PDB file of N, CA and C in Angstrom:
ATOM      1  N   MET A 103     101.491 102.777  86.345  1.00 78.00           N
ATOM      2  CA  MET A 103     100.207 102.837  87.399  1.00 78.00           C
ATOM      3  C   MET A 103      98.928 103.038  86.812  1.00 78.00           C
ATOM      4  N   ILE A 104      99.015 104.063  85.909  1.00 80.00           N
ATOM      5  CA  ILE A 104      97.805 104.480  85.204  1.00 80.00           C
ATOM      6  C   ILE A 104      97.043 103.159  84.256  1.00 80.00           C
ATOM      7  N   LYS A 105      98.163 102.444  83.787  1.00 88.00           N
ATOM      8  CA  LYS A 105      97.760 101.303  82.988  1.00 88.00           C
ATOM      9  C   LYS A 105      97.062 100.192  83.940  1.00 88.00           C
ATOM     10  N   MET A 106      97.579 100.259  85.051  1.00 85.00           N
ATOM     11  CA  MET A 106      97.267  99.117  85.985  1.00 85.00           C
ATOM     12  C   MET A 106      95.697  99.640  86.490  1.00 85.00           C
ATOM     13  N   LEU A 107      95.606 100.952  86.696  1.00 83.00           N
ATOM     14  CA  LEU A 107      94.109 101.337  86.988  1.00 83.00           C
ATOM     15  C   LEU A 107      93.191 101.153  85.925  1.00 83.00           C
ATOM     16  N   ALA A 108      93.637 101.280  84.739  1.00 87.00           N
ATOM     17  CA  ALA A 108      92.711 101.263  83.523  1.00 87.00           C
ATOM     18  C   ALA A 108      92.406  99.559  83.365  1.00 87.00           C
ATOM     19  N   ALA A 109      93.284  98.737  83.544  1.00 89.00           N
ATOM     20  CA  ALA A 109      93.056  97.365  83.541  1.00 89.00           C
ATOM     21  C   ALA A 109      92.027  96.965  84.760  1.00 89.00           C
ATOM     22  N   THR A 110      92.232  97.490  85.853  1.00 85.00           N
ATOM     23  CA  THR A 110      91.210  97.157  86.895  1.00 85.00           C
ATOM     24  C   THR A 110      89.807  97.659  86.732  1.00 85.00           C
ATOM     25  N   LEU A 111      89.774  98.895  86.094  1.00 84.00           N
ATOM     26  CA  LEU A 111      88.414  99.419  85.739  1.00 84.00           C
ATOM     27  C   LEU A 111      87.806  98.586  84.660  1.00 84.00           C
ATOM     28  N   ILE A 112      88.519  98.194  83.660  1.00 90.00           N
ATOM     29  CA  ILE A 112      88.049  97.361  82.508  1.00 90.00           C
ATOM     30  C   ILE A 112      87.627  96.063  82.966  1.00 90.00           C
ATOM     31  N   SER A 113      88.390  95.439  83.816  1.00 87.00           N
ATOM     32  CA  SER A 113      88.200  94.041  84.447  1.00 87.00           C
ATOM     33  C   SER A 113      86.929  94.057  85.243  1.00 87.00           C
ATOM     34  N   SER A 114      86.886  95.161  86.057  1.00 83.00           N
ATOM     35  CA  SER A 114      85.763  95.248  87.128  1.00 83.00           C
ATOM     36  C   SER A 114      84.388  95.449  86.330  1.00 83.00           C
ATOM     37  N   PHE A 115      84.389  96.255  85.226  1.00 83.00           N
ATOM     38  CA  PHE A 115      83.250  96.360  84.314  1.00 83.00           C
ATOM     39  C   PHE A 115      82.777  94.998  83.837  1.00 83.00           C
ATOM     40  N   PHE A 116      83.664  94.449  83.248  1.00 86.00           N
ATOM     41  CA  PHE A 116      83.472  92.972  82.650  1.00 86.00           C
ATOM     42  C   PHE A 116      82.921  92.059  83.724  1.00 86.00           C
ATOM     43  N   LEU A 117      83.537  92.186  84.925  1.00 81.00           N
ATOM     44  CA  LEU A 117      83.032  91.324  86.002  1.00 81.00           C
ATOM     45  C   LEU A 117      81.638  91.521  86.422  1.00 81.00           C
ATOM     46  N   VAL A 118      81.250  92.865  86.449  1.00 79.00           N
ATOM     47  CA  VAL A 118      79.872  93.315  86.696  1.00 79.00           C
ATOM     48  C   VAL A 118      78.983  92.773  85.681  1.00 79.00           C
ATOM     49  N   VAL A 119      79.257  92.931  84.411  1.00 81.00           N
ATOM     50  CA  VAL A 119      78.472  92.430  83.313  1.00 81.00           C
ATOM     51  C   VAL A 119      78.157  90.932  83.475  1.00 81.00           C
ATOM     52  N   ILE A 120      79.283  90.084  83.636  1.00 82.00           N
ATOM     53  CA  ILE A 120      79.180  88.695  83.900  1.00 82.00           C
ATOM     54  C   ILE A 120      78.248  88.476  85.075  1.00 82.00           C
ATOM     55  N   LEU A 121      78.379  89.046  86.205  1.00 77.00           N
ATOM     56  CA  LEU A 121      77.524  88.788  87.360  1.00 77.00           C
ATOM     57  C   LEU A 121      76.051  89.210  87.119  1.00 77.00           C
ATOM     58  N   ILE A 122      75.822  90.298  86.340  1.00 76.00           N
ATOM     59  CA  ILE A 122      74.438  90.536  85.902  1.00 76.00           C
ATOM     60  C   ILE A 122      73.759  89.413  84.993  1.00 76.00           C
ATOM     61  N   LEU A 123      74.599  88.949  84.263  1.00 78.00           N
ATOM     62  CA  LEU A 123      74.270  87.815  83.134  1.00 78.00           C
ATOM     63  C   LEU A 123      73.816  86.524  83.901  1.00 78.00           C
ATOM     64  N   CYS A 124      74.829  86.275  84.812  1.00 75.00           N
ATOM     65  CA  CYS A 124      74.694  85.054  85.636  1.00 75.00           C
ATOM     66  C   CYS A 124      73.495  85.088  86.461  1.00 75.00           C
ATOM     67  N   THR A 125      73.147  86.241  87.023  1.00 72.00           N
ATOM     68  CA  THR A 125      72.030  86.447  88.025  1.00 72.00           C
ATOM     69  C   THR A 125      70.775  86.178  87.058  1.00 72.00           C
ATOM     70  N   SER A 126      70.775  86.799  85.886  1.00 73.00           N
ATOM     71  CA  SER A 126      69.534  86.625  85.116  1.00 73.00           C
ATOM     72  C   SER A 126      69.173  85.299  84.492  1.00 73.00           C
ATOM     73  N   LEU A 127      70.134  84.447  84.506  1.00 76.00           N
ATOM     74  CA  LEU A 127      70.069  83.061  83.801  1.00 76.00           C
ATOM     75  C   LEU A 127      69.666  82.029  84.732  1.00 76.00           C
ATOM     76  N   VAL A 128      69.905  82.198  85.952  1.00 75.00           N
ATOM     77  CA  VAL A 128      69.781  81.204  87.032  1.00 75.00           C
ATOM     78  C   VAL A 128      68.457  81.359  87.852  1.00 75.00           C
ATOM     79  N   ASP A 129      68.040  80.304  88.588  1.00 75.00           N
ATOM     80  CA  ASP A 129      66.910  80.323  89.344  1.00 75.00           C
ATOM     81  C   ASP A 129      67.002  81.203  90.556  1.00 75.00           C
ATOM     82  N   GLU A 130      65.921  81.428  91.169  1.00 74.00           N
ATOM     83  CA  GLU A 130      66.004  82.363  92.418  1.00 74.00           C
ATOM     84  C   GLU A 130      66.966  81.975  93.535  1.00 74.00           C
ATOM     85  N   LYS A 131      67.037  80.725  93.816  1.00 75.00           N
ATOM     86  CA  LYS A 131      67.920  80.291  94.965  1.00 75.00           C
ATOM     87  C   LYS A 131      69.375  80.655  94.662  1.00 75.00           C
ATOM     88  N   LYS A 132      69.722  80.364  93.430  1.00 75.00           N
ATOM     89  CA  LYS A 132      71.241  80.510  93.081  1.00 75.00           C
ATOM     90  C   LYS A 132      71.379  82.070  92.721  1.00 75.00           C
ATOM     91  N   ALA A 133      70.256  82.693  92.321  1.00 72.00           N
ATOM     92  CA  ALA A 133      70.476  84.208  92.174  1.00 72.00           C
ATOM     93  C   ALA A 133      70.773  84.929  93.536  1.00 72.00           C
ATOM     94  N   GLU A 134      70.229  84.331  94.572  1.00 76.00           N
ATOM     95  CA  GLU A 134      70.367  85.082  96.130  1.00 76.00           C
ATOM     96  C   GLU A 134      71.882  84.798  96.248  1.00 76.00           C
ATOM     97  N   VAL A 135      72.376  83.690  96.087  1.00 76.00           N
ATOM     98  CA  VAL A 135      73.954  83.390  96.371  1.00 76.00           C
ATOM     99  C   VAL A 135      74.811  84.232  95.497  1.00 76.00           C
ATOM    100  N   ILE A 136      74.468  84.345  94.318  1.00 74.00           N
ATOM    101  CA  ILE A 136      75.092  85.140  93.333  1.00 74.00           C
ATOM    102  C   ILE A 136      75.198  86.613  93.729  1.00 74.00           C
ATOM    103  N   GLU A 137      73.982  87.156  94.333  1.00 76.00           N
ATOM    104  CA  GLU A 137      73.989  88.439  94.787  1.00 76.00           C
ATOM    105  C   GLU A 137      74.798  88.747  95.990  1.00 76.00           C
ATOM    106  N   LYS A 138      74.834  87.806  96.971  1.00 78.00           N
ATOM    107  CA  LYS A 138      75.601  87.941  97.946  1.00 78.00           C
ATOM    108  C   LYS A 138      77.192  87.932  97.661  1.00 78.00           C
ATOM    109  N   LYS A 139      77.381  87.053  96.654  1.00 77.00           N
ATOM    110  CA  LYS A 139      78.890  87.044  96.326  1.00 77.00           C
ATOM    111  C   LYS A 139      79.244  88.435  95.515  1.00 77.00           C
ATOM    112  N   SER A 140      78.318  88.821  94.682  1.00 77.00           N
ATOM    113  CA  SER A 140      78.359  90.269  93.857  1.00 77.00           C
ATOM    114  C   SER A 140      78.795  91.296  94.877  1.00 77.00           C
ATOM    115  N   ALA A 141      77.983  91.314  96.006  1.00 80.00           N
ATOM    116  CA  ALA A 141      78.115  92.377  97.077  1.00 80.00           C
ATOM    117  C   ALA A 141      79.522  92.385  97.547  1.00 80.00           C
ATOM    118  N   LEU A 142      80.091  91.237  97.931  1.00 79.00           N
ATOM    119  CA  LEU A 142      81.362  90.965  98.311  1.00 79.00           C
ATOM    120  C   LEU A 142      82.433  91.468  97.122  1.00 79.00           C
ATOM    121  N   VAL A 143      82.177  91.117  95.920  1.00 79.00           N
ATOM    122  CA  VAL A 143      82.940  91.584  94.852  1.00 79.00           C
ATOM    123  C   VAL A 143      82.966  92.977  94.781  1.00 79.00           C
ATOM    124  N   LYS A 144      81.829  93.672  94.801  1.00 80.00           N
ATOM    125  CA  LYS A 144      81.635  95.059  94.725  1.00 80.00           C
ATOM    126  C   LYS A 144      82.445  95.841  95.872  1.00 80.00           C
ATOM    127  N   ASP A 145      82.542  95.375  97.044  1.00 84.00           N
ATOM    128  CA  ASP A 145      83.236  96.081  98.143  1.00 84.00           C
ATOM    129  C   ASP A 145      84.799  95.776  97.746  1.00 84.00           C
ATOM    130  N   LEU A 146      85.147  94.572  97.343  1.00 81.00           N
ATOM    131  CA  LEU A 146      86.468  94.354  97.077  1.00 81.00           C
ATOM    132  C   LEU A 146      87.249  95.221  95.846  1.00 81.00           C
ATOM    133  N   VAL A 147      86.237  95.460  94.698  1.00 82.00           N
ATOM    134  CA  VAL A 147      86.687  96.185  93.696  1.00 82.00           C
ATOM    135  C   VAL A 147      86.723  97.718  94.147  1.00 82.00           C
ATOM    136  N   THR A 148      85.721  98.155  95.012  1.00 85.00           N
ATOM    137  CA  THR A 148      85.778  99.569  95.501  1.00 85.00           C
ATOM    138  C   THR A 148      87.095  99.813  96.320  1.00 85.00           C
ATOM    139  N   PHE A 149      87.462  98.780  97.255  1.00 86.00           N
ATOM    140  CA  PHE A 149      88.710  98.972  97.933  1.00 86.00           C
ATOM    141  C   PHE A 149      89.762  99.018  97.146  1.00 86.00           C
ATOM    142  N   ILE A 150      89.980  98.173  96.001  1.00 85.00           N
ATOM    143  CA  ILE A 150      91.197  98.085  95.216  1.00 85.00           C
ATOM    144  C   ILE A 150      91.302  99.385  94.307  1.00 85.00           C
ATOM    145  N   ILE A 151      90.101  99.895  93.817  1.00 85.00           N
ATOM    146  CA  ILE A 151      90.285 101.122  92.990  1.00 85.00           C
ATOM    147  C   ILE A 151      90.423 102.350  93.950  1.00 85.00           C
ATOM    148  N   THR A 152      89.941 102.461  94.995  1.00 88.00           N
ATOM    149  CA  THR A 152      90.374 103.514  95.874  1.00 88.00           C
ATOM    150  C   THR A 152      91.839 103.576  96.333  1.00 88.00           C
ATOM    151  N   ALA A 153      92.284 102.252  96.667  1.00 87.00           N
ATOM    152  CA  ALA A 153      93.700 102.330  96.854  1.00 87.00           C
ATOM    153  C   ALA A 153      94.534 102.780  95.687  1.00 87.00           C
ATOM    154  N   GLN A 154      94.262 102.232  94.447  1.00 87.00           N
ATOM    155  CA  GLN A 154      95.110 102.566  93.530  1.00 87.00           C
ATOM    156  C   GLN A 154      95.003 104.002  93.169  1.00 87.00           C
ATOM    157  N   THR A 155      93.763 104.734  93.107  1.00 88.00           N
ATOM    158  CA  THR A 155      93.602 106.072  92.902  1.00 88.00           C
ATOM    159  C   THR A 155      94.412 106.989  93.844  1.00 88.00           C
ATOM    160  N   GLY A 156      94.498 106.507  95.055  1.00 90.00           N
ATOM    161  CA  GLY A 156      95.189 107.206  96.007  1.00 90.00           C
ATOM    162  C   GLY A 156      96.689 107.098  95.690  1.00 90.00           C
ATOM    163  N   LEU A 157      97.048 106.031  95.290  1.00 88.00           N
ATOM    164  CA  LEU A 157      98.617 105.736  95.003  1.00 88.00           C
ATOM    165  C   LEU A 157      98.845 106.667  93.837  1.00 88.00           C
ATOM    166  N   ILE A 158      98.052 106.678  92.769  1.00 89.00           N
ATOM    167  CA  ILE A 158      98.373 107.370  91.617  1.00 89.00           C
ATOM    168  C   ILE A 158      98.323 108.949  91.788  1.00 89.00           C
ATOM    169  N   GLY A 159      97.345 109.473  92.717  1.00 88.00           N
ATOM    170  CA  GLY A 159      97.252 110.830  93.019  1.00 88.00           C
ATOM    171  C   GLY A 159      98.518 111.272  93.747  1.00 88.00           C
ATOM    172  N   THR A 160      98.987 110.340  94.761  1.00 90.00           N
ATOM    173  CA  THR A 160     100.273 110.756  95.541  1.00 90.00           C
ATOM    174  C   THR A 160     101.420 110.931  94.427  1.00 90.00           C
ATOM    175  N   ALA A 161     101.643 109.744  93.555  1.00 87.00           N
ATOM    176  CA  ALA A 161     102.543 109.885  92.581  1.00 87.00           C
ATOM    177  C   ALA A 161     102.695 111.118  91.695  1.00 87.00           C
ATOM    178  N   LEU A 162     101.374 111.475  91.247  1.00 86.00           N
ATOM    179  CA  LEU A 162     101.254 112.649  90.351  1.00 86.00           C
ATOM    180  C   LEU A 162     101.562 113.876  91.068  1.00 86.00           C
ATOM    181  N   GLY A 163     100.931 114.139  92.247  1.00 88.00           N
ATOM    182  CA  GLY A 163     101.171 115.232  93.259  1.00 88.00           C
ATOM    183  C   GLY A 163     102.623 115.476  93.467  1.00 88.00           C
ATOM    184  N   PHE A 164     103.372 114.287  93.887  1.00 89.00           N
ATOM    185  CA  PHE A 164     104.939 114.479  93.973  1.00 89.00           C
ATOM    186  C   PHE A 164     105.559 114.878  92.907  1.00 89.00           C
ATOM    187  N   TYR A 165     105.116 114.248  91.556  1.00 86.00           N
ATOM    188  CA  TYR A 165     105.902 114.427  90.343  1.00 86.00           C
ATOM    189  C   TYR A 165     105.685 116.032  89.996  1.00 86.00           C
ATOM    190  N   PHE A 166     104.384 116.384  90.095  1.00 87.00           N
ATOM    191  CA  PHE A 166     104.254 117.854  89.644  1.00 87.00           C
ATOM    192  C   PHE A 166     104.599 118.784  90.877  1.00 87.00           C
ATOM    193  N   GLY A 167     104.560 118.418  91.952  1.00 86.00           N
ATOM    194  CA  GLY A 167     105.015 119.260  93.090  1.00 86.00           C
ATOM    195  C   GLY A 167     106.482 119.621  93.257  1.00 86.00           C
ATOM    196  N   SER A 168     107.104 118.656  92.617  1.00 78.00           N
ATOM    197  CA  SER A 168     108.607 118.735  92.668  1.00 78.00           C
ATOM    198  C   SER A 168     109.237 119.664  91.423  1.00 78.00           C
ATOM    199  N   LYS A 169     108.273 119.878  90.505  1.00 71.00           N
ATOM    200  CA  LYS A 169     108.738 120.605  89.393  1.00 71.00           C
ATOM    201  C   LYS A 169     108.833 122.078  89.762  1.00 71.00           C
ATOM    202  N   SER A 170     110.028 122.763  89.361  1.00 64.00           N
ATOM    203  CA  SER A 170     110.031 124.166  89.804  1.00 64.00           C
ATOM    204  C   SER A 170     109.635 125.049  88.632  1.00 64.00           C
ATOM    205  N   ASN A 171     109.464 126.285  88.722  1.00 60.00           N
ATOM    206  CA  ASN A 171     109.000 127.266  87.715  1.00 60.00           C
ATOM    207  C   ASN A 171     110.338 128.045  87.114  1.00 60.00           C
ATOM    208  N   ASP A 172     111.507 127.302  86.948  1.00 52.00           N
ATOM    209  CA  ASP A 172     112.718 127.929  86.414  1.00 52.00           C
ATOM    210  C   ASP A 172     112.562 127.990  84.922  1.00 52.00           C
TER     211      ASP A 172
END
């Protein structure tokens, strides 16, 4: 699960870099369309990372919470 979170973080970083480069290389009309799509991508990535972080936190809390001090 941690590898999946790391892959999501890395891929979202590269996606943001690609969107920034695309926005800077096109004209103003296309840049507005790309900015709208990048806002949607940002919201989607935020949702996915939040969900994955919650799942990993729950799994780690269950794992370490079930350990006894014997």
